Short mmCIF file of C-alpha atoms in Angstrom, two decimals:
data_model
loop_
_atom_site.label_atom_id
_atom_site.label_comp_id
_atom_site.label_asym_id
_atom_site.label_seq_id
_atom_site.Cartn_x
_atom_site.Cartn_y
_atom_site.Cartn_z
CA UNK A 35 -31.47 28.36 27.95
CA UNK A 36 -34.01 26.43 30.31
CA UNK A 37 -32.65 23.98 32.83
CA UNK A 38 -34.64 21.17 34.54
CA UNK A 39 -37.64 20.93 31.94
CA UNK A 40 -38.38 18.52 29.36
CA UNK A 41 -38.43 20.10 25.77
CA UNK A 42 -41.92 21.12 24.48
CA UNK A 43 -43.28 19.53 21.33
CA UNK A 44 -42.79 22.93 19.48
CA UNK A 45 -38.94 22.72 20.43
CA UNK A 46 -38.65 19.24 19.17
CA UNK A 47 -40.30 20.20 15.87
CA UNK A 48 -37.83 22.99 15.79
CA UNK A 49 -34.83 20.77 16.43
CA UNK A 50 -35.77 18.26 13.89
CA UNK A 51 -36.42 20.98 11.27
CA UNK A 52 -32.87 22.45 11.94
CA UNK A 53 -31.16 19.11 11.79
CA UNK A 54 -32.52 18.88 8.17
CA UNK A 55 -30.36 21.66 7.11
CA UNK A 56 -27.17 19.90 8.54
CA UNK A 57 -26.98 17.92 5.32
CA UNK A 58 -25.22 18.79 2.08
CA UNK A 59 -26.55 17.87 -1.22
CA UNK A 60 -24.23 16.71 -3.88
CA UNK A 61 -24.66 19.95 -5.97
CA UNK A 62 -23.82 22.01 -2.92
CA UNK A 63 -20.85 19.97 -2.16
CA UNK A 64 -19.56 20.11 -5.84
CA UNK A 65 -20.16 23.97 -5.80
CA UNK A 66 -18.26 24.47 -2.54
CA UNK A 67 -14.75 24.40 -4.07
CA UNK A 68 -13.47 21.03 -2.48
CA UNK A 69 -9.75 20.71 -3.65
CA UNK A 70 -9.19 17.49 -5.96
CA UNK A 71 -7.02 14.78 -4.91
CA UNK A 72 -3.98 14.42 -7.28
CA UNK A 73 -4.04 10.57 -6.56
CA UNK A 74 -7.18 9.42 -4.79
CA UNK A 75 -6.33 5.75 -5.24
CA UNK A 76 -3.14 6.06 -3.35
CA UNK A 77 -4.93 7.97 -0.47
CA UNK A 78 -7.68 5.42 -0.23
CA UNK A 79 -5.32 2.48 -0.33
CA UNK A 80 -3.16 3.88 2.21
CA UNK A 81 -5.84 4.60 4.55
CA UNK A 82 -7.53 1.24 4.09
CA UNK A 83 -4.00 -0.46 4.79
CA UNK A 84 -3.70 1.56 7.97
CA UNK A 85 -7.32 1.21 9.24
CA UNK A 86 -8.81 -1.86 7.85
CA UNK A 87 -12.32 -0.06 7.90
CA UNK A 88 -15.58 -2.19 8.07
CA UNK A 89 -19.04 -0.85 7.46
CA UNK A 90 -19.98 1.87 9.83
CA UNK A 91 -16.47 3.04 10.25
CA UNK A 92 -15.18 6.64 9.68
CA UNK A 93 -11.59 7.41 8.78
CA UNK A 94 -10.50 11.08 9.03
CA UNK A 95 -7.07 12.03 7.74
CA UNK A 96 -4.90 15.12 7.49
CA UNK A 97 -2.69 15.77 4.42
CA UNK A 98 -0.17 18.32 3.87
CA UNK A 99 0.26 20.32 0.65
CA UNK A 100 1.95 17.34 -1.12
CA UNK A 101 -0.77 15.10 -0.15
CA UNK A 102 1.52 13.21 2.42
CA UNK A 103 -0.40 11.75 5.31
CA UNK A 104 0.19 13.85 8.68
CA UNK A 105 -2.32 12.29 10.84
CA UNK A 106 -5.31 9.98 10.68
CA UNK A 107 -8.01 8.33 13.07
CA UNK A 108 -10.59 5.70 12.55
CA UNK A 109 -13.84 5.43 14.79
CA UNK A 110 -17.19 3.52 14.71
CA UNK A 111 -20.43 5.49 13.69
CA UNK A 112 -22.85 5.63 16.72
CA UNK A 113 -26.17 3.91 16.14
CA UNK A 114 -28.12 7.16 16.04
CA UNK A 115 -29.98 9.17 13.26
CA UNK A 116 -27.57 10.77 10.83
CA UNK A 117 -27.06 14.32 11.86
CA UNK A 118 -24.29 16.70 10.54
CA UNK A 119 -23.91 18.33 13.87
CA UNK A 120 -23.07 15.06 15.70
CA UNK A 121 -20.95 13.96 12.94
CA UNK A 122 -19.14 17.36 13.20
CA UNK A 123 -18.54 16.81 16.83
CA UNK A 124 -17.25 13.29 16.47
CA UNK A 125 -14.76 14.44 13.59
CA UNK A 126 -13.62 17.37 15.66
CA UNK A 127 -12.92 15.24 18.91
CA UNK A 128 -10.67 12.89 16.62
CA UNK A 129 -8.99 15.75 14.89
CA UNK A 130 -8.09 17.36 18.13
CA UNK A 131 -6.31 13.98 19.54
CA UNK A 132 -4.28 13.54 16.49
CA UNK A 133 -3.02 16.92 15.25
CA UNK A 134 -2.73 20.57 16.71
CA UNK A 135 -5.17 23.13 15.10
CA UNK A 136 -4.14 25.58 12.55
CA UNK A 137 -6.66 28.50 13.43
CA UNK A 138 -3.70 30.94 13.80
CA UNK A 139 -3.01 30.68 10.18
CA UNK A 140 -4.70 33.23 7.76
CA UNK A 141 -5.03 30.41 5.28
CA UNK A 142 -5.36 26.73 5.84
CA UNK A 143 -2.32 24.72 4.62
CA UNK A 144 -3.26 21.35 5.51
CA UNK A 145 -6.40 19.43 4.32
CA UNK A 146 -8.84 17.04 6.01
CA UNK A 147 -10.31 14.21 3.96
CA UNK A 148 -12.96 11.73 5.11
CA UNK A 149 -13.30 8.10 4.22
CA UNK A 150 -16.57 6.50 5.15
CA UNK A 151 -17.21 2.67 4.93
CA UNK A 152 -20.83 1.76 4.71
CA UNK A 153 -23.42 -0.72 3.53
CA UNK A 154 -25.37 -0.07 0.48
CA UNK A 155 -24.37 0.81 -2.94
CA UNK A 156 -22.28 3.84 -4.10
CA UNK A 157 -25.27 6.34 -4.39
CA UNK A 158 -25.47 9.50 -2.40
CA UNK A 159 -27.45 9.11 0.72
CA UNK A 160 -28.61 11.49 3.28
CA UNK A 161 -26.26 10.09 5.84
CA UNK A 162 -23.46 10.90 3.20
CA UNK A 163 -24.83 14.67 3.10
CA UNK A 164 -24.56 14.72 7.03
CA UNK A 165 -20.99 13.51 7.00
CA UNK A 166 -20.17 16.18 4.33
CA UNK A 167 -21.73 19.04 6.38
CA UNK A 168 -19.70 17.68 9.47
CA UNK A 169 -16.51 17.45 7.69
CA UNK A 170 -16.82 20.89 6.46
CA UNK A 171 -17.71 22.39 9.70
CA UNK A 172 -15.14 20.49 11.70
CA UNK A 173 -12.42 21.66 9.28
CA UNK A 174 -13.46 25.38 9.73
CA UNK A 175 -13.41 24.95 13.52
CA UNK A 176 -10.00 23.18 13.32
CA UNK A 177 -8.25 25.69 10.92
CA UNK A 178 -8.15 22.99 8.13
CA UNK A 179 -9.09 22.94 4.46
CA UNK A 180 -12.12 20.94 3.69
CA UNK A 181 -11.17 17.98 1.49
CA UNK A 182 -12.56 15.01 -0.34
CA UNK A 183 -15.52 12.84 0.96
CA UNK A 184 -14.83 9.22 0.07
CA UNK A 185 -17.37 6.42 0.41
CA UNK A 186 -16.21 2.80 0.51
CA UNK A 187 -19.07 0.25 -0.26
CA UNK A 188 -19.45 -3.03 -1.69
CA UNK A 189 -19.13 -1.59 -5.06
CA UNK A 190 -15.73 -0.07 -4.18
CA UNK A 191 -14.60 3.46 -3.29
CA UNK A 192 -16.05 6.68 -4.73
CA UNK A 193 -14.97 10.38 -4.22
CA UNK A 194 -18.28 11.98 -4.00
CA UNK A 195 -18.84 15.10 -6.18
CA UNK A 196 -16.18 14.16 -8.53
CA UNK A 197 -17.15 10.93 -10.26
CA UNK A 198 -13.91 9.24 -9.50
CA UNK A 199 -13.64 5.76 -8.09
CA UNK A 200 -12.59 2.13 -8.26
CA UNK A 201 -13.51 -1.34 -7.33
CA UNK A 202 -10.69 -2.10 -4.76
CA UNK A 203 -10.38 -1.41 -2.12
CA UNK A 204 -13.99 -2.00 -1.29
CA UNK A 205 -16.16 -2.45 2.18
CA UNK A 206 -15.27 -6.08 2.39
CA UNK A 207 -11.70 -6.04 1.01
CA UNK A 208 -9.13 -8.25 3.10
CA UNK A 209 -6.75 -5.86 4.62
CA UNK A 210 -3.34 -5.54 2.93
CA UNK A 211 -0.02 -5.38 4.99
CA UNK A 212 0.76 -2.02 6.16
CA UNK A 213 3.38 -0.44 3.83
CA UNK A 214 2.59 -2.64 0.76
CA UNK A 215 -0.68 -1.01 -0.38
CA UNK A 216 1.31 1.53 -2.39
CA UNK A 217 4.34 -0.66 -3.26
CA UNK A 218 4.67 -1.94 -6.84
CA UNK A 219 4.27 -5.73 -7.14
CA UNK A 220 7.64 -7.53 -7.10
CA UNK A 221 9.02 -9.56 -10.05
CA UNK A 222 8.36 -13.27 -9.93
CA UNK A 223 11.24 -15.26 -8.44
CA UNK A 224 11.72 -18.16 -10.83
CA UNK A 225 15.50 -18.94 -10.53
CA UNK A 226 18.01 -20.11 -13.31
CA UNK A 227 18.92 -18.34 -16.59
CA UNK A 228 15.45 -16.85 -17.08
CA UNK A 229 15.53 -14.94 -13.78
CA UNK A 230 19.07 -13.63 -14.76
CA UNK A 231 17.93 -12.33 -18.20
CA UNK A 232 15.09 -10.60 -16.42
CA UNK A 233 17.49 -9.07 -13.79
CA UNK A 234 19.62 -7.66 -16.64
CA UNK A 235 16.80 -6.31 -18.51
CA UNK A 236 15.32 -4.54 -15.46
CA UNK A 237 18.93 -3.10 -14.80
CA UNK A 238 18.79 -1.38 -18.13
#
């Protein structure tokens, strides 16, 4: 390592070439054995209700074996070129703040998922590939299982590599009150005899 000297043009080219490999293509991601979410809509709705992400916001969450949320954190993406190494460092810093590592375990029992809200459509971008690389590496360094990468765009949400998604929430959805995102809609309150009939039918 050299101190006190500006990097040469050859070193800059080498760094640039290295950063190209810090991106995962969709086929690589799909082939890496990422565990499927049992209920992605519930996970996305819950994280959206908690963090209210807007474009250029990342939400990293840790789930237990039953997909219950154990910890989560959101942060704004820095305005710099997409690079998996930088994203890995940002994710790792957030994970270290919200949950202890599991490096002593032989097999990871908790899973980290990443929800990234961005502009544009739902198609894969190199920025997505850099987030995938960063998530996978951050999970390895924190003793977690690498889970789903989910994008939130104007078109809705999508679990990349799985083909599952939905229209709501989307990148510009109004935030739902916390705790109601996963709750069923209440019956309408109309009063009178009609409401009593509904109440008795529901009781059965």
